[in-house]
XYZ file of C-alpha atoms in Angstrom:
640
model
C -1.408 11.734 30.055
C 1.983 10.463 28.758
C 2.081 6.798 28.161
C 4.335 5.174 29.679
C 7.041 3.901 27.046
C 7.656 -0.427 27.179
C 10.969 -1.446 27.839
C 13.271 -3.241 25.866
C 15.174 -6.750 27.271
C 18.470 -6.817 28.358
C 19.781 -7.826 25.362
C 17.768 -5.546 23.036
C 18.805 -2.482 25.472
C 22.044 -2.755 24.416
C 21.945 -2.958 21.108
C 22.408 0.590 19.255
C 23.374 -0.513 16.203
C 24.318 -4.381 13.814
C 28.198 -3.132 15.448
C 26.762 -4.835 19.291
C 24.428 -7.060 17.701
C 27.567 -8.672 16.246
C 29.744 -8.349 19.463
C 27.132 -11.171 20.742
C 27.730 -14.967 20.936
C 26.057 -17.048 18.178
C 24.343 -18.824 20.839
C 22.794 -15.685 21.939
C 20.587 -14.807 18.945
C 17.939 -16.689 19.743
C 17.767 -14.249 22.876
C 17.832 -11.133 21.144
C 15.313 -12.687 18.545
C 12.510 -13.330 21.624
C 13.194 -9.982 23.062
C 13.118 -8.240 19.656
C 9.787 -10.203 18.847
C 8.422 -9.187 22.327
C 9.236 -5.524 22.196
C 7.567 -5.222 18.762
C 4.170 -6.409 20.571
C 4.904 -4.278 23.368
C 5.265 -1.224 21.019
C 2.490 -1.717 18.883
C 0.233 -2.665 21.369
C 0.156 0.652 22.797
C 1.128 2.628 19.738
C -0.550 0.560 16.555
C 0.833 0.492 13.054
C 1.815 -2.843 11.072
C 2.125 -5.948 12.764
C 2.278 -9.105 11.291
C 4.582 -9.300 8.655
C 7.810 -7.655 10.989
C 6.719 -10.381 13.434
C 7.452 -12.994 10.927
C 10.769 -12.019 10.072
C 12.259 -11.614 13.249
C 15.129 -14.365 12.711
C 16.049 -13.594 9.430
C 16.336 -9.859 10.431
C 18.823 -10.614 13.332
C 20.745 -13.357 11.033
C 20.973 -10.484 8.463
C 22.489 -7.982 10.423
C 24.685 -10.491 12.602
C 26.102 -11.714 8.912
C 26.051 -8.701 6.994
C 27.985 -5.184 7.345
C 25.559 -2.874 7.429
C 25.092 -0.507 6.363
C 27.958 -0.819 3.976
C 26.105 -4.133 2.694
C 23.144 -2.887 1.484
C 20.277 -4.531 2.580
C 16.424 -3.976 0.434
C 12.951 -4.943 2.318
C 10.357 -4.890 -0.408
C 7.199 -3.150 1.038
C 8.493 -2.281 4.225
C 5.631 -3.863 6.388
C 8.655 -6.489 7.508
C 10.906 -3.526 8.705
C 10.175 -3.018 11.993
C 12.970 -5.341 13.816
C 15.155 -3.739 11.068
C 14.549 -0.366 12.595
C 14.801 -1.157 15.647
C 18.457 -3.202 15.437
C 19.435 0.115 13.571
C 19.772 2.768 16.282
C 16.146 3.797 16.022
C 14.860 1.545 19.531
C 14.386 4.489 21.196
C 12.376 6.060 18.960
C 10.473 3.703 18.017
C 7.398 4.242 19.434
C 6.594 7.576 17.387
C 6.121 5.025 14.332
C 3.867 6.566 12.268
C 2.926 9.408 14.344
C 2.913 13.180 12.765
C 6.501 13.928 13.184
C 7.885 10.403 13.936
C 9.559 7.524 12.519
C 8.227 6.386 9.214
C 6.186 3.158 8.854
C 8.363 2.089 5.982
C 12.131 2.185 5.292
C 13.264 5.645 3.944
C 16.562 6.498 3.079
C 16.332 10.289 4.597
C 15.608 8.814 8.237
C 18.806 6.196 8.258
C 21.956 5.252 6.388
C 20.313 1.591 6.720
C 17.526 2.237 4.858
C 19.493 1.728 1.734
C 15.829 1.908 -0.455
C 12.419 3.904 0.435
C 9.515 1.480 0.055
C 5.626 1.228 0.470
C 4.906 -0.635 -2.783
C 5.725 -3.763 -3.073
C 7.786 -5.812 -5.834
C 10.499 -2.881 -5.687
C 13.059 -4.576 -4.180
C 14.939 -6.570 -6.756
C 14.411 -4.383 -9.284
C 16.612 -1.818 -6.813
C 18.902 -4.500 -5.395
C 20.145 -5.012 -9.322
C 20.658 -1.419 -9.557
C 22.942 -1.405 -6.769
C 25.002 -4.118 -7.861
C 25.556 -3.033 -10.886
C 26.901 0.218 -9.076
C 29.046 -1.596 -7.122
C 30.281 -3.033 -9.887
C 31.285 0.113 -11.855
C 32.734 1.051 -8.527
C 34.321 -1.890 -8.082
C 33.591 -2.301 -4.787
C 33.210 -5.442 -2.389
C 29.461 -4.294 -1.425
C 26.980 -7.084 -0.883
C 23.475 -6.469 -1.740
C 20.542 -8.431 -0.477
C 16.979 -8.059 -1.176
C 13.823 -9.675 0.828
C 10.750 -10.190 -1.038
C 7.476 -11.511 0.020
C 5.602 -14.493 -1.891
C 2.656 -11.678 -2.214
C 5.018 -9.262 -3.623
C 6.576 -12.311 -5.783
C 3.430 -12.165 -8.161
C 3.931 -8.131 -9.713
C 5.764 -8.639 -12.691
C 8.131 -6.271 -11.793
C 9.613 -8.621 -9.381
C 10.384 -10.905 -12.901
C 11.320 -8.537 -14.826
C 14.094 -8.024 -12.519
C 15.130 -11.538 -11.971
C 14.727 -11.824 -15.388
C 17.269 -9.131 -16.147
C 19.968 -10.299 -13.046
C 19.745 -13.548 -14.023
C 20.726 -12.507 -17.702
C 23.466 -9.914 -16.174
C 24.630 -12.865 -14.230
C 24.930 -10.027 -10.844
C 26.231 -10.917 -7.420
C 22.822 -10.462 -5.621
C 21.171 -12.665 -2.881
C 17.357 -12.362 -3.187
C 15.140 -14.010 -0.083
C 11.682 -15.041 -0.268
C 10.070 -15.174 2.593
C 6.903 -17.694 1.775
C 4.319 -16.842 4.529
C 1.125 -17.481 1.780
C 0.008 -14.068 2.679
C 0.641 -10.147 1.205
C -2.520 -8.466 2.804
C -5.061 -11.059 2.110
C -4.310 -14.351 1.942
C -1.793 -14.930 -1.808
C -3.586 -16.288 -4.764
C -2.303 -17.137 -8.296
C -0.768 -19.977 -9.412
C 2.607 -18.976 -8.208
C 1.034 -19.213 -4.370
C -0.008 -22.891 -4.990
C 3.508 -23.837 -6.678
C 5.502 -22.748 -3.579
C 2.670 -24.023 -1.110
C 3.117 -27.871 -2.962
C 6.844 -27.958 -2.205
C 6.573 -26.504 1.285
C 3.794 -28.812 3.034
C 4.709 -31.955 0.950
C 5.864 -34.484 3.389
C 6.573 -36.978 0.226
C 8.756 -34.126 -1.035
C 10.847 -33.168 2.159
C 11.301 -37.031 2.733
C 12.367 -37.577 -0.447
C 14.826 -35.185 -0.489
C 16.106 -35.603 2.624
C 17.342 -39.652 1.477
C 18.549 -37.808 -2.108
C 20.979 -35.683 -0.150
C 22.007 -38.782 2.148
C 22.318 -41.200 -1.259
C 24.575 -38.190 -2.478
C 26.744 -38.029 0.322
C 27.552 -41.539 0.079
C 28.491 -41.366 -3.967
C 30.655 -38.089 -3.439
C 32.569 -40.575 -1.265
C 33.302 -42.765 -3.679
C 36.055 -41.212 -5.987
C 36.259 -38.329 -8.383
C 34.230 -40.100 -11.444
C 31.424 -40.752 -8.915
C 31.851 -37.683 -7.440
C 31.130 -36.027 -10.813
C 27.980 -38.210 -11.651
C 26.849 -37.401 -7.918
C 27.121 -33.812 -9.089
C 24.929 -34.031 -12.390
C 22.394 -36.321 -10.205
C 21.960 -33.717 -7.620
C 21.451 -30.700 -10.132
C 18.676 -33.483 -12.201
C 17.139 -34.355 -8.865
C 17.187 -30.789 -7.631
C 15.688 -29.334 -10.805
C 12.824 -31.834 -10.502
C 12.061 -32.171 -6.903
C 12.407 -28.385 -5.736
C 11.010 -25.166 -7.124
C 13.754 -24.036 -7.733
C 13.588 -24.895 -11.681
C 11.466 -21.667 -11.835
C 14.116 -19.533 -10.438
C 17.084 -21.349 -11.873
C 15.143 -20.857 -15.602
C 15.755 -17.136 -14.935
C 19.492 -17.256 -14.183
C 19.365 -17.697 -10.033
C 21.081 -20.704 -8.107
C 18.307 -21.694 -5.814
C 18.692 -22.629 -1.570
C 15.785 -24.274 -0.109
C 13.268 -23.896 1.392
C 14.386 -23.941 4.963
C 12.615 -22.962 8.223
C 12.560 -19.024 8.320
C 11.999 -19.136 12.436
C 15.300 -20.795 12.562
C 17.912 -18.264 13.565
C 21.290 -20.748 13.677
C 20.273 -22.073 10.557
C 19.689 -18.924 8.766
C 22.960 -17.343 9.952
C 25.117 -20.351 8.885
C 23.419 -20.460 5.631
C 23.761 -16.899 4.764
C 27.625 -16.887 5.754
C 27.807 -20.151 2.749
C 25.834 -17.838 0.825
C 28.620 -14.658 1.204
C 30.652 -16.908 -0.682
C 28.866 -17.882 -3.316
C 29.071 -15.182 -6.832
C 26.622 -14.590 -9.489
C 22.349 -14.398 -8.546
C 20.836 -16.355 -6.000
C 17.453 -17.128 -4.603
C 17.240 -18.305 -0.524
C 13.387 -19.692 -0.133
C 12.535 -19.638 3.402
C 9.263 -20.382 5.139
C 7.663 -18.635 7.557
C 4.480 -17.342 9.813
C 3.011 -14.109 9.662
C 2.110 -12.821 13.069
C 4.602 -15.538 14.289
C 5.158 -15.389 17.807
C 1.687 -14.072 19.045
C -1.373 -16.584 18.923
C -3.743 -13.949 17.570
C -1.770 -13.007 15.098
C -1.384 -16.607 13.560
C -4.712 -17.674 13.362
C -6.243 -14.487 11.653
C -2.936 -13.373 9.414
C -5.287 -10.736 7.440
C -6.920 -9.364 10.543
C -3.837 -8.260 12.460
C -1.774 -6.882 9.421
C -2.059 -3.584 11.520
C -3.398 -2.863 14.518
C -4.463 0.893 14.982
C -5.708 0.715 18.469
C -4.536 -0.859 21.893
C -4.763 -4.058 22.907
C -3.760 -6.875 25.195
C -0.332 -7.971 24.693
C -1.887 -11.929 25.590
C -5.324 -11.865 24.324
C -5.409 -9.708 21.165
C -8.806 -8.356 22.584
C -8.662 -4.213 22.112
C -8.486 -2.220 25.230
C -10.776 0.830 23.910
C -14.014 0.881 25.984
C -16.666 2.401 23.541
C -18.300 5.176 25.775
C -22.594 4.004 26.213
C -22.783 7.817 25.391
C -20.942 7.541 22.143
C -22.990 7.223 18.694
C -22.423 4.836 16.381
C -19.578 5.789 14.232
C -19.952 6.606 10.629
C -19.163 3.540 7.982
C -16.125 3.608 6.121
C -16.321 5.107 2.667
C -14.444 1.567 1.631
C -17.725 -0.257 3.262
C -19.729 1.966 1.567
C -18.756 1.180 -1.819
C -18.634 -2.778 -0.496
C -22.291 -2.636 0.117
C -23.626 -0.874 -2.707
C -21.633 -3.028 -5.222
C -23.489 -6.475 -3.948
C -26.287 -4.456 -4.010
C -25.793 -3.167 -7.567
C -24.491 -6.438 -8.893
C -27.573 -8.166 -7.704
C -29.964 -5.991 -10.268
C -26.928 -6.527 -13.049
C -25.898 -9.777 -14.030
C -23.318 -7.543 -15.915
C -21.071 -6.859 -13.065
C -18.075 -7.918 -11.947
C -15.116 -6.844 -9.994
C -11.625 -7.059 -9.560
C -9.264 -6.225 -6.977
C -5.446 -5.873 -7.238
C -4.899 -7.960 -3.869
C -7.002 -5.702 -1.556
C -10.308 -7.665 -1.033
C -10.212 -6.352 2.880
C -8.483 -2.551 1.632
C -10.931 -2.193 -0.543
C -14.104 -3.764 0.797
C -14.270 -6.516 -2.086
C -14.936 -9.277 0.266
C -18.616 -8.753 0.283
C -19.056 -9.098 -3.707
C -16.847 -11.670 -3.140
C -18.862 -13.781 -0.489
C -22.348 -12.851 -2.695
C -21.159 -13.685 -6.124
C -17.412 -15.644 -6.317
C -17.576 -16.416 -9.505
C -17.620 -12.240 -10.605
C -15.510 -10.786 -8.000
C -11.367 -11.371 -8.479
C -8.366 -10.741 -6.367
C -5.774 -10.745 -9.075
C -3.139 -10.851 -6.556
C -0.458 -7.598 -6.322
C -0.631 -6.959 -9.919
C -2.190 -3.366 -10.718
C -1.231 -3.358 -14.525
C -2.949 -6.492 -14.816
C -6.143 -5.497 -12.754
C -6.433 -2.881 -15.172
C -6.131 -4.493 -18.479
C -8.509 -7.898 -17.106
C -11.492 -5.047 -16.446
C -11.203 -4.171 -20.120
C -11.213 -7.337 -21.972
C -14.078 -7.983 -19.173
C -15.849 -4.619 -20.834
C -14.749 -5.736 -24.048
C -17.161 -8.716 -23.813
C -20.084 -6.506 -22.779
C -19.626 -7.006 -18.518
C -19.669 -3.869 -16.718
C -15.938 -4.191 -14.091
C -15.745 -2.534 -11.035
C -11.843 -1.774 -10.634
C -11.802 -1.380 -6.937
C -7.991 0.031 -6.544
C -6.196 2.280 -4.117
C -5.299 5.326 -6.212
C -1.405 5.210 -5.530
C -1.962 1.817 -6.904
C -3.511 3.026 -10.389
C -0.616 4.775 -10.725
C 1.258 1.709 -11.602
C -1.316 0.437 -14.204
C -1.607 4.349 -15.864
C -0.272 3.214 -19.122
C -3.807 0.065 -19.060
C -5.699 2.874 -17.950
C -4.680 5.035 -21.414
C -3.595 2.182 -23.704
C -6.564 -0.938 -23.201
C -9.214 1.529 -21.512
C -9.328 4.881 -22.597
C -8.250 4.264 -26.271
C -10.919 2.006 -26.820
C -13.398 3.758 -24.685
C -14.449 0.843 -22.508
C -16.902 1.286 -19.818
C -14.998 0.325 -17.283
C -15.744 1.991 -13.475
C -12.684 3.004 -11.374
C -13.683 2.837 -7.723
C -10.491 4.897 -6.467
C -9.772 4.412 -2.766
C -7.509 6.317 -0.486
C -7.504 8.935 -2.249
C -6.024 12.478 -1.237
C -3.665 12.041 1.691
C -4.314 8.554 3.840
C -2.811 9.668 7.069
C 0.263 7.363 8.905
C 1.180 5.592 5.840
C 2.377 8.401 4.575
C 3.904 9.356 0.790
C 4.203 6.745 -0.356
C -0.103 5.489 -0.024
C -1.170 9.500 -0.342
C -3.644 9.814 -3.311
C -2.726 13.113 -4.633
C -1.858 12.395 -8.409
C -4.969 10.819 -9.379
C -7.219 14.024 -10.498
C -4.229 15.701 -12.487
C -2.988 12.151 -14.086
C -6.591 11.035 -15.470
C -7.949 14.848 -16.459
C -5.497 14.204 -19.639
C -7.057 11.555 -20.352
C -10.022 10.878 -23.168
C -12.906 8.719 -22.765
C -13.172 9.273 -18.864
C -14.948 11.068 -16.381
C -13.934 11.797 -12.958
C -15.882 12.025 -10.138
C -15.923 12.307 -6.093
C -18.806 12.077 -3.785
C -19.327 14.400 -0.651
C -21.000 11.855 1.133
C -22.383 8.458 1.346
C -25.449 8.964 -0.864
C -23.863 10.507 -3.398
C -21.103 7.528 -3.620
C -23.871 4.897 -3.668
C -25.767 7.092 -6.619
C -22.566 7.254 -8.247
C -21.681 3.954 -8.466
C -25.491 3.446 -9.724
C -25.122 6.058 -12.443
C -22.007 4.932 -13.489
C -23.298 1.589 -13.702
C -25.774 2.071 -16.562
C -23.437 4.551 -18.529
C -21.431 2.695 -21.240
C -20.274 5.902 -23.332
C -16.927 6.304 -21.766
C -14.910 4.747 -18.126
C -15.911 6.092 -15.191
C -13.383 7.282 -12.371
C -15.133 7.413 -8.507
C -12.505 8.615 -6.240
C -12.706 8.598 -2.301
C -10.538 8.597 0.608
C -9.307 6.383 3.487
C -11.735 6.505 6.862
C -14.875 7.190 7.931
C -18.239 8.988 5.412
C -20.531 11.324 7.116
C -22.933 9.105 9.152
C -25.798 10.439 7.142
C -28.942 7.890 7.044
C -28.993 6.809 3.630
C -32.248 6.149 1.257
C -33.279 2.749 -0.035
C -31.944 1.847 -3.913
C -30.658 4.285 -5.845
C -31.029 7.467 -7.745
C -29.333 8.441 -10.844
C -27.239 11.787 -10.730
C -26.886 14.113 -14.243
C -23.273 13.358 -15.614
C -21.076 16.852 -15.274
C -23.605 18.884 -13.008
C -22.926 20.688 -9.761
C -24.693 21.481 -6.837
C -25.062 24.791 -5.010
C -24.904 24.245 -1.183
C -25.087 27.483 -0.099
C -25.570 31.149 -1.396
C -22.990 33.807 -0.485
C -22.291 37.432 -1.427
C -18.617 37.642 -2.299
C -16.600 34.857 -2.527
C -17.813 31.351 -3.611
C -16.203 28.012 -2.827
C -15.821 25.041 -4.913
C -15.408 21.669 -3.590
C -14.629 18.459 -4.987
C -15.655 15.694 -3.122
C -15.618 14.831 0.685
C -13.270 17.255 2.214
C -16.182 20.040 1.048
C -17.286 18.659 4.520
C -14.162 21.566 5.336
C -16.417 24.424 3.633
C -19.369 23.426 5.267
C -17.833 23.716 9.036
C -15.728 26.974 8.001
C -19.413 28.366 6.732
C -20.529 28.340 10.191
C -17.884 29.935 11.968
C -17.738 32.683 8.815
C -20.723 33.200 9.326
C -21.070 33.587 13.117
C -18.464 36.356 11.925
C -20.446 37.995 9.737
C -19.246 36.517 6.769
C -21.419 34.555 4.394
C -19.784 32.566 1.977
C -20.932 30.305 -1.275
C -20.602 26.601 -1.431
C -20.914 24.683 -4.367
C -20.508 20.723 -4.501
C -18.897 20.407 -7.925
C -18.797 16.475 -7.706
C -17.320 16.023 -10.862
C -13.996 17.209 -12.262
C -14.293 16.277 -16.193
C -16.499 17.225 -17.518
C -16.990 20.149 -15.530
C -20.538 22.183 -14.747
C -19.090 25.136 -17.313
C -22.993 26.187 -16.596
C -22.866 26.316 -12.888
C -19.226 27.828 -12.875
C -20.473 30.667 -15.225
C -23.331 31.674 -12.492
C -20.684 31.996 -10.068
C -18.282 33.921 -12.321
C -21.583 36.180 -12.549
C -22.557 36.357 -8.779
C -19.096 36.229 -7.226
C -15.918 38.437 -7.381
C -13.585 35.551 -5.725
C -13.786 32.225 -6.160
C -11.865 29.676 -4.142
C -11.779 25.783 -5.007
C -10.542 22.835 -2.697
C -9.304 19.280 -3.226
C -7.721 16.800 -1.828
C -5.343 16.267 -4.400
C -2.332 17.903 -6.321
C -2.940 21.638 -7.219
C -0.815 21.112 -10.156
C -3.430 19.809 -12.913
C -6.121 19.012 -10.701
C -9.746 20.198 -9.932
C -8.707 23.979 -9.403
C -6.902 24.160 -12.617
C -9.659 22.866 -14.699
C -11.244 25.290 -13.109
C -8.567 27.583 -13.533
C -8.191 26.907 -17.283
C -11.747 27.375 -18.248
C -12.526 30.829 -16.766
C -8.955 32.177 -18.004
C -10.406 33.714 -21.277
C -13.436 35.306 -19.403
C -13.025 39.086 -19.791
C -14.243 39.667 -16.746
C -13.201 36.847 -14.861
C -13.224 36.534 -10.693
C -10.134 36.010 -8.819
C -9.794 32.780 -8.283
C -7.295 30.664 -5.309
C -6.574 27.161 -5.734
C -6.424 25.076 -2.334
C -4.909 21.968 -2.532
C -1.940 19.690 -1.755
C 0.969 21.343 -2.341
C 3.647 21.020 -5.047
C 6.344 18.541 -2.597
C 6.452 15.419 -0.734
C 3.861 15.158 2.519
C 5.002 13.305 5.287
C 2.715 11.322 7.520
C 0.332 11.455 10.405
C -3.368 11.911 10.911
C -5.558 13.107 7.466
C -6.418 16.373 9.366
C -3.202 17.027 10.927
C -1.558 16.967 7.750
C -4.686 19.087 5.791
C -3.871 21.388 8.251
C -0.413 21.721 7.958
C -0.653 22.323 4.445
C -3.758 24.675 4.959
C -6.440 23.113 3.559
C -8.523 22.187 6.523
C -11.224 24.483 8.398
C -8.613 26.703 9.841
C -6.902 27.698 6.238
C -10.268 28.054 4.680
C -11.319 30.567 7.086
C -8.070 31.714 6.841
C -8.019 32.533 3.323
C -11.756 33.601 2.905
C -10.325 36.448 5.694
C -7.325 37.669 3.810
C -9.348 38.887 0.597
C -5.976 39.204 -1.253
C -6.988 35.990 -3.720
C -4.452 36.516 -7.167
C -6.033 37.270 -10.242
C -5.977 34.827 -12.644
């Protein structure tokens, strides 16, 4: 049954594009700001997908594109999570409500979808860094192009975020950058950088103070040019020592606030002052996550995203669980939660550290048990990376629990302070292979082919539960090289796991099930795949071999040369890039056989996947039940 789509407001109905947002009164935006905020929890109510964050930014979207010329402005979000009102004030209303769905809108800005969407983003800390680059093409262009970029306080603490204030302030760029202080990424902020802003914003001596500064200026500007001029240098002391804005104004920026995010009047006359100002600037405002809907302000981390229905008043889910319906399997992320607290309880040695996912990546536990060796680091992967080694360095045994698009950005630690030096350190990669809805930007796919040229590691991936827990166990008492344990987003098998642990051989394979002719080789826990595409095989009258390979360096050359014996095809399957990955380890070491097997490598697929659920997009690139049976059938496998 088709649901039936929410409508917009009156207002909001006619809006198409900023063009009759900006045919409005001013006195109107508060209007289209309540409609705009109500349609959002209409949408996602019914639909899911990120909440929060778009929530809080409801007036400063509408003030931007009420002030600004989009799209010939250019306009940056940073993460994207905020984007929703965007989209919708950008001709995309309509459509909104096949966010995230296979063949839909995107969750995050991205520039093929709309002319608007001047920047694609799902990382955070982007933004400035691209907002420069922009202005310094409009400046070779010399055009009149204004360039905006909205930050997060979360996404404030990557140091990519100062390395490109850093640089505009030194470039001395017409660029407005807003911070919008909500104290929350993900997880509630941390780092020092949290507490500075959060001192200025709730001080009531501060605000007060300020407030009778500004009047005692007013008064001396009055007073003649000479007192005009010392009123001038007393504001910029007083300002410099009352604000945070020294921070911002050490880096080249003239700072504005903070003022009240939620107020749309204000924010629209503030922004047309701040057209006219040249050179970098810095607008602090202050706002609520989830602002707008009750739930959603008292637990901020809780409804980040929604991915189910639920009442627009309450926040209480509409999905009835059928009495018939078994429990549902844990989360591979829960998985690894559990077994950490329970590892770290037999090993004073252990800590962890998260890269501001505690709730992502099921750190909260460790964190509850033992808060003085479990770390949120806050949004900064390179440093996540480099904190686990000089943790190893000192003889502790780090848990890096880290989404594996994340590890991308902290590659170079992962070579340079980890690998070189051959600390112990144990990756516990999350999301990895393709995540579903969030699409290209959160898919794991480069993780396999990026770490297999690295030293000093070995990579692993569980097929179920058990083997993750025994994993994490093994890896645990092994201090001869770092340790990657990759996994993916959603639910394990549901298997009923044993008590404790059991250690598994480093670099040996298991053989799942015999075959006669062609042989498949799985990495980790989309083998589940081979194990369904068995059974219908062989109600066909086609037996195939399974083996569960578990780890990708260093590979079971013993098992592999059994099957290169036994079989004439053999077929391996990951969830990750075939170029580099599992398949072409595979593929490298059987390449001087004399006698080798054909061999097919099934995996994700040399260009960009889009998003929507994990098995609608394994299917559509033909690695799920379907295109294993599939290519078991055709028998035409290349020879290697």
């Amino acid at each position: 049954m088709e649901l039936k789509q929410p409508k917009p407001g009156p207002l909001l109905a006619n809006i198409n594009s900023p063009a009759d947002l900006k045919k409005l009164k001013p006195t109107q935006l508060q209007d289209v700001c309540d409609e705009l905020r109500q349609y959002i929890v209409d949408i996602v109510s019914v639909h899911g997908g990120h909440f929060g964050a778009s929530l809080g930014v409801v007036e400063l979207t509408t003030a931007l594109h009420y002030v600004y010329d989009t799209p010939d402005d250019l306009l940056v979000w940073d993460v994207g999570h905020q984007a929703y009102g965007h989209k919708i004030l950008t001709g995309r209303r309509d459509q909104f409500h096949t966010n995230r769905v296979y063949g839909g809108l995107s969750g995050f800005p991205k520039r093929s979808e709309s002319e608007y969407d001047t920047f694609g983003v799902g990382h955070s800390s982007t933004s400035i860094s691209a907002a420069l680059g922009m202005a310094v093409a409009r400046d070779l262009d010399k055009s009149g192009k204004k360039v905006v970029a909205v930050i997060g306080d979360g996404a404030m603490t990557a140091g990519l975020a100062f390395e490109a204030m850093n640089n505009a302030g030194a470039m001395n760029s017409d660029i407005l950058v807003i911070l919008n202080d909500n104290n929350m990424s993900i997880d509630p902020n941390v780092g020092a950088l949290k507490e500075y802003l959060a001192d200025i914003t709730t001080s009531k001596t501060f605000n007060k103070m300020r407030d009778e500064v500004y009047d005692m200026l007013g008064h001396f500007k009055s007073a003649g040019d000479k007192m005009r001029k010392v009123a001038s240098r007393l504001e910029n002391a007083m300002m410099a020592a009352l604000t945070p804005g020294s921070l911002f104004r050490a880096l080249g920026f003239k700072y504005y606030g903070p003022t009240d995010g939620h107020d749309v009047d204000g924010l629209r006359d503030m922004l047309e002052d701040l057209k006219e100002v040249k050179g970098p600037k810095l607008l602090h405002i202050v706002t609520v996550k989830g602002k707008g809907f009750a739930p959603a302000e008292r637990e901020q981390t809780k409804w980040h995203a929604s991915s189910s229905p639920f009442d627009k008043i309450t926040g209480k889910t509409l999905v009835t669980p059928s009495p018939a319906k078994k429990k549902s399997a844990p989360k591979y992320q829960d998985v690894f939660g559990e077994a950490l607290v329970e590892l770290a309880k037999e090993d004073e040695r252990i800590v962890s550290m998260t890269p501001a996912m505690p709730s992502g990546s099921s750190l909260l536990p460790m964190m509850e048990a033992f808060p003085d060796r479990a770390f949120d680091v806050g949004i900064a992967e390179q440093h996540a990376v480099t904190f686990a080694a000089g943790l190893a360095a000192e003889g502790k045994k780090p848990f890096c629990a880290i989404y594996s698009s994340f590890l991308q950005r902290g590659y170079d630690q992962l070579v340079h302070d980890v690998a070189i030096q051959n600390l112990p350190v144990v990756f516990c990669i999350d999301r990895a292979g393709l995540v579903g809805a969030d699409g290209p930007t959160h898919h794991g796919a480069y993780d396999i082919s990026f770490m297999r040229a690295v030293p000093n590691l070995i990579i692993s991936s569980p097929l179920n539960e058990q083997d993750l827990r025994d994993m994490m166990y093994t890896a645990s008492k092994f201090d001869d090289a770092s340790w990657a344990i990759r996994y993916p987003r959603g639910e394990a098998t549901g298997m009923k796991v044993k008590e404790g642990f059991s250690s598994m051989e480093v670099g040996k394979g298991i053989q799942l099930r015999e075959g006669e002719d062609i042989a498949i080789l799985s990495f980790g826990p989309i083998g589940k795949y081979v194990t369904e595409a068995a059974e219908i095989l062989s109600n066909e009258g086609v037996e195939i071999g399974h083996f569960d390979m578990r780890f990708a360096k260093p590979l079971d050359t013993n098992l592999i040369d059994e099957v290169c014996q036994n079989y004439r095809h053999i077929v391996t399957l990951e969830d990750g890039t075939k170029l580099g990955g599992f398949g072409s380890a595979v593929a490298e070491y059987i390449a001087e056989k004399p006698d080798r097997p054909t061999l097919k490598i099934m995996g994700i697929p040399d260009r960009i996947i889009e998003h929507g659920t994990q098995e609608q997009l394994h299917d559509e690139i033909g690695i799920g039940v379907a295109g294993i049976v599939e290519i078991v059938k055709q028998k035409n496998l290349i020879k290697v």
